[in-house]
Amino acid sequence: MIDAGSLRKEKLFLTLLAKQHISPQDIDLIIITHAHFDHIGSLAAIKEICGCHVLAHPVEAQIMREGEVVIPPGTNMLGSAANCLGKIARPLLAFKPVESEITVDCEYDLGEFGVNGKILPTPGHTIGSLSVLLGNGNALVGDLAANLPGLTVYPPFAEMPDEIYSSWDLILRQGAQNIFPAHGRPFSINRIKNSLEKLNCFSYGMA
Ligand SMILES: [Zn+2]
Ligand SMILES: [Zn+2]
């Protein structure tokens, strides 16, 4: 499982799981793409229901251990406005601290969990952001990209704005075909490739 939703989503989680005929005990691992409240709000409850381990980057693991509510800086006007609102709402976003049994800060093969895929560190949205790249080319990238109506796929929030491009370059070179962002519908890697080529720092030859 990747990420665990915002606060009080455990009942919805159980409903959706039942629809897929999956038992909570079938989940061995929850991979956390990053420690923002909308990805870990229900993590403590869901971890307990599943009795599973949590995997995160050491930086994000520390945030979750301390229960720190991080409000990310905006990369555009929309993001900056949301950042201000988030700071006001911070006390409402408090989550139960969670311990991560596995911490990962380099490429990590998921074969031991029966998954044909790997974890890649993809900093930018946060310092310790992780992505999951499956063998079929599907990349689950958390908030490394977003697909929101009328906006580019560049995320509206980022702690390290320039690193977004380097991480995009990494997942592209690693063979990602389809991007599954945490916010919005999946989209083709071509949107990322085109954005990078416009920057002129990255070249991928003829497709
Ligand atoms: Zn985020
Ligand atoms: Zn998010």
JSON list of C-alpha atoms in Angstrom, two decimals, residues 11-110:
[
{"chain": "A", "resi": 11, "resn": "LYS", "atom": "CA", "xyz": [-13.45, 3.58, 7.66]},
{"chain": "A", "resi": 12, "resn": "LEU", "atom": "CA", "xyz": [-13.32, 4.58, 3.99]},
{"chain": "A", "resi": 13, "resn": "PHE", "atom": "CA", "xyz": [-10.12, 2.55, 3.66]},
{"chain": "A", "resi": 14, "resn": "LEU", "atom": "CA", "xyz": [-11.87, -0.58, 5.01]},
{"chain": "A", "resi": 15, "resn": "THR", "atom": "CA", "xyz": [-14.87, -0.04, 2.72]},
{"chain": "A", "resi": 16, "resn": "LEU", "atom": "CA", "xyz": [-12.67, 0.34, -0.38]},
{"chain": "A", "resi": 17, "resn": "LEU", "atom": "CA", "xyz": [-10.54, -2.64, 0.62]},
{"chain": "A", "resi": 18, "resn": "ALA", "atom": "CA", "xyz": [-13.63, -4.86, 1.03]},
{"chain": "A", "resi": 19, "resn": "LYS", "atom": "CA", "xyz": [-14.80, -3.82, -2.44]},
{"chain": "A", "resi": 20, "resn": "GLN", "atom": "CA", "xyz": [-11.50, -5.12, -3.81]},
{"chain": "A", "resi": 21, "resn": "HIS", "atom": "CA", "xyz": [-11.87, -8.34, -1.73]},
{"chain": "A", "resi": 22, "resn": "ILE", "atom": "CA", "xyz": [-8.62, -7.60, 0.10]},
{"chain": "A", "resi": 23, "resn": "SER", "atom": "CA", "xyz": [-8.23, -8.35, 3.78]},
{"chain": "A", "resi": 24, "resn": "PRO", "atom": "CA", "xyz": [-6.33, -5.73, 5.83]},
{"chain": "A", "resi": 25, "resn": "GLN", "atom": "CA", "xyz": [-4.01, -8.53, 6.96]},
{"chain": "A", "resi": 26, "resn": "ASP", "atom": "CA", "xyz": [-2.98, -9.06, 3.32]},
{"chain": "A", "resi": 27, "resn": "ILE", "atom": "CA", "xyz": [-1.14, -5.72, 3.45]},
{"chain": "A", "resi": 28, "resn": "ASP", "atom": "CA", "xyz": [2.48, -6.31, 4.48]},
{"chain": "A", "resi": 29, "resn": "LEU", "atom": "CA", "xyz": [3.87, -2.82, 4.00]},
{"chain": "A", "resi": 30, "resn": "ILE", "atom": "CA", "xyz": [2.76, 0.81, 3.75]},
{"chain": "A", "resi": 31, "resn": "ILE", "atom": "CA", "xyz": [5.21, 2.91, 1.75]},
{"chain": "A", "resi": 32, "resn": "ILE", "atom": "CA", "xyz": [5.02, 6.59, 2.66]},
{"chain": "A", "resi": 33, "resn": "THR", "atom": "CA", "xyz": [5.86, 8.91, -0.23]},
{"chain": "A", "resi": 34, "resn": "HIS", "atom": "CA", "xyz": [6.25, 11.82, 2.21]},
{"chain": "A", "resi": 35, "resn": "ALA", "atom": "CA", "xyz": [5.03, 12.98, 5.62]},
{"chain": "A", "resi": 36, "resn": "HIS", "atom": "CA", "xyz": [2.37, 15.56, 4.70]},
{"chain": "A", "resi": 37, "resn": "PHE", "atom": "CA", "xyz": [-0.89, 15.40, 6.64]},
{"chain": "A", "resi": 38, "resn": "ASP", "atom": "CA", "xyz": [-2.95, 14.38, 3.60]},
{"chain": "A", "resi": 39, "resn": "HIS", "atom": "CA", "xyz": [-0.77, 11.26, 3.14]},
{"chain": "A", "resi": 40, "resn": "ILE", "atom": "CA", "xyz": [-0.28, 10.13, 6.74]},
{"chain": "A", "resi": 41, "resn": "GLY", "atom": "CA", "xyz": [-3.30, 11.45, 8.69]},
{"chain": "A", "resi": 42, "resn": "SER", "atom": "CA", "xyz": [-4.81, 7.97, 9.04]},
{"chain": "A", "resi": 43, "resn": "LEU", "atom": "CA", "xyz": [-1.52, 6.07, 9.01]},
{"chain": "A", "resi": 44, "resn": "ALA", "atom": "CA", "xyz": [-1.48, 5.17, 12.73]},
{"chain": "A", "resi": 45, "resn": "ALA", "atom": "CA", "xyz": [-5.00, 3.73, 12.59]},
{"chain": "A", "resi": 46, "resn": "ILE", "atom": "CA", "xyz": [-4.49, 1.89, 9.29]},
{"chain": "A", "resi": 47, "resn": "LYS", "atom": "CA", "xyz": [-1.13, 0.49, 10.40]},
{"chain": "A", "resi": 48, "resn": "GLU", "atom": "CA", "xyz": [-2.79, -0.90, 13.51]},
{"chain": "A", "resi": 49, "resn": "ILE", "atom": "CA", "xyz": [-5.70, -2.41, 11.52]},
{"chain": "A", "resi": 50, "resn": "CYS", "atom": "CA", "xyz": [-3.30, -4.11, 9.08]},
{"chain": "A", "resi": 51, "resn": "GLY", "atom": "CA", "xyz": [-0.63, -5.04, 11.62]},
{"chain": "A", "resi": 52, "resn": "CYS", "atom": "CA", "xyz": [1.96, -4.15, 8.97]},
{"chain": "A", "resi": 53, "resn": "HIS", "atom": "CA", "xyz": [5.26, -2.33, 8.72]},
{"chain": "A", "resi": 54, "resn": "VAL", "atom": "CA", "xyz": [5.80, 1.23, 7.52]},
{"chain": "A", "resi": 55, "resn": "LEU", "atom": "CA", "xyz": [8.58, 2.28, 5.14]},
{"chain": "A", "resi": 56, "resn": "ALA", "atom": "CA", "xyz": [9.69, 5.90, 4.73]},
{"chain": "A", "resi": 57, "resn": "HIS", "atom": "CA", "xyz": [12.74, 8.04, 4.05]},
{"chain": "A", "resi": 58, "resn": "PRO", "atom": "CA", "xyz": [14.64, 8.79, 7.29]},
{"chain": "A", "resi": 59, "resn": "VAL", "atom": "CA", "xyz": [13.76, 12.51, 7.10]},
{"chain": "A", "resi": 60, "resn": "GLU", "atom": "CA", "xyz": [10.04, 11.80, 6.75]},
{"chain": "A", "resi": 61, "resn": "ALA", "atom": "CA", "xyz": [10.23, 9.01, 9.36]},
{"chain": "A", "resi": 62, "resn": "GLN", "atom": "CA", "xyz": [11.52, 11.56, 11.87]},
{"chain": "A", "resi": 63, "resn": "ILE", "atom": "CA", "xyz": [8.62, 13.93, 11.12]},
{"chain": "A", "resi": 64, "resn": "MET", "atom": "CA", "xyz": [6.10, 11.10, 11.62]},
{"chain": "A", "resi": 65, "resn": "ARG", "atom": "CA", "xyz": [7.81, 9.93, 14.81]},
{"chain": "A", "resi": 66, "resn": "GLU", "atom": "CA", "xyz": [7.51, 13.43, 16.26]},
{"chain": "A", "resi": 67, "resn": "GLY", "atom": "CA", "xyz": [4.01, 14.08, 14.91]},
{"chain": "A", "resi": 68, "resn": "GLU", "atom": "CA", "xyz": [5.14, 17.32, 13.28]},
{"chain": "A", "resi": 69, "resn": "VAL", "atom": "CA", "xyz": [2.52, 18.92, 11.00]},
{"chain": "A", "resi": 70, "resn": "VAL", "atom": "CA", "xyz": [4.46, 20.27, 8.01]},
{"chain": "A", "resi": 71, "resn": "ILE", "atom": "CA", "xyz": [2.80, 22.93, 5.85]},
{"chain": "A", "resi": 72, "resn": "PRO", "atom": "CA", "xyz": [4.74, 23.02, 2.55]},
{"chain": "A", "resi": 73, "resn": "PRO", "atom": "CA", "xyz": [5.72, 26.28, 0.80]},
{"chain": "A", "resi": 74, "resn": "GLY", "atom": "CA", "xyz": [3.78, 27.16, -2.38]},
{"chain": "A", "resi": 75, "resn": "THR", "atom": "CA", "xyz": [5.33, 27.24, -5.86]},
{"chain": "A", "resi": 76, "resn": "ASN", "atom": "CA", "xyz": [2.58, 29.42, -7.34]},
{"chain": "A", "resi": 77, "resn": "MET", "atom": "CA", "xyz": [-0.11, 31.83, -6.12]},
{"chain": "A", "resi": 78, "resn": "LEU", "atom": "CA", "xyz": [-2.56, 29.03, -5.44]},
{"chain": "A", "resi": 79, "resn": "GLY", "atom": "CA", "xyz": [0.01, 27.09, -3.42]},
{"chain": "A", "resi": 80, "resn": "SER", "atom": "CA", "xyz": [1.12, 30.16, -1.47]},
{"chain": "A", "resi": 81, "resn": "ALA", "atom": "CA", "xyz": [-2.50, 31.00, -0.55]},
{"chain": "A", "resi": 82, "resn": "ALA", "atom": "CA", "xyz": [-3.07, 27.40, 0.54]},
{"chain": "A", "resi": 83, "resn": "ASN", "atom": "CA", "xyz": [0.13, 27.54, 2.60]},
{"chain": "A", "resi": 84, "resn": "CYS", "atom": "CA", "xyz": [-1.24, 30.54, 4.56]},
{"chain": "A", "resi": 85, "resn": "LEU", "atom": "CA", "xyz": [-4.56, 28.76, 5.17]},
{"chain": "A", "resi": 86, "resn": "GLY", "atom": "CA", "xyz": [-2.73, 25.59, 6.17]},
{"chain": "A", "resi": 87, "resn": "LYS", "atom": "CA", "xyz": [-0.70, 27.42, 8.80]},
{"chain": "A", "resi": 88, "resn": "ILE", "atom": "CA", "xyz": [-3.91, 28.75, 10.35]},
{"chain": "A", "resi": 89, "resn": "ALA", "atom": "CA", "xyz": [-5.49, 25.29, 10.28]},
{"chain": "A", "resi": 90, "resn": "ARG", "atom": "CA", "xyz": [-2.36, 23.51, 11.58]},
{"chain": "A", "resi": 91, "resn": "PRO", "atom": "CA", "xyz": [-3.86, 22.53, 14.99]},
{"chain": "A", "resi": 92, "resn": "LEU", "atom": "CA", "xyz": [-6.75, 20.78, 13.18]},
{"chain": "A", "resi": 93, "resn": "LEU", "atom": "CA", "xyz": [-4.32, 18.67, 11.15]},
{"chain": "A", "resi": 94, "resn": "ALA", "atom": "CA", "xyz": [-2.52, 17.04, 14.09]},
{"chain": "A", "resi": 95, "resn": "PHE", "atom": "CA", "xyz": [-1.98, 13.30, 13.57]},
{"chain": "A", "resi": 96, "resn": "LYS", "atom": "CA", "xyz": [-0.97, 10.43, 15.82]},
{"chain": "A", "resi": 97, "resn": "PRO", "atom": "CA", "xyz": [2.81, 9.84, 15.64]},
{"chain": "A", "resi": 98, "resn": "VAL", "atom": "CA", "xyz": [3.94, 6.67, 13.84]},
{"chain": "A", "resi": 99, "resn": "GLU", "atom": "CA", "xyz": [7.17, 4.69, 13.94]},
{"chain": "A", "resi": 100, "resn": "SER", "atom": "CA", "xyz": [8.68, 3.48, 10.62]},
{"chain": "A", "resi": 101, "resn": "GLU", "atom": "CA", "xyz": [10.20, 0.00, 10.80]},
{"chain": "A", "resi": 102, "resn": "ILE", "atom": "CA", "xyz": [12.09, 0.44, 7.51]},
{"chain": "A", "resi": 103, "resn": "THR", "atom": "CA", "xyz": [13.86, 3.60, 6.39]},
{"chain": "A", "resi": 104, "resn": "VAL", "atom": "CA", "xyz": [15.16, 4.00, 2.83]},
{"chain": "A", "resi": 105, "resn": "ASP", "atom": "CA", "xyz": [17.38, 6.72, 1.38]},
{"chain": "A", "resi": 106, "resn": "CYS", "atom": "CA", "xyz": [18.53, 4.97, -1.80]},
{"chain": "A", "resi": 107, "resn": "GLU", "atom": "CA", "xyz": [17.10, 2.70, -4.50]},
{"chain": "A", "resi": 108, "resn": "TYR", "atom": "CA", "xyz": [15.25, -0.22, -2.84]},
{"chain": "A", "resi": 109, "resn": "ASP", "atom": "CA", "xyz": [13.96, -3.36, -4.56]},
{"chain": "A", "resi": 110, "resn": "LEU", "atom": "CA", "xyz": [10.45, -4.48, -3.58]}
]
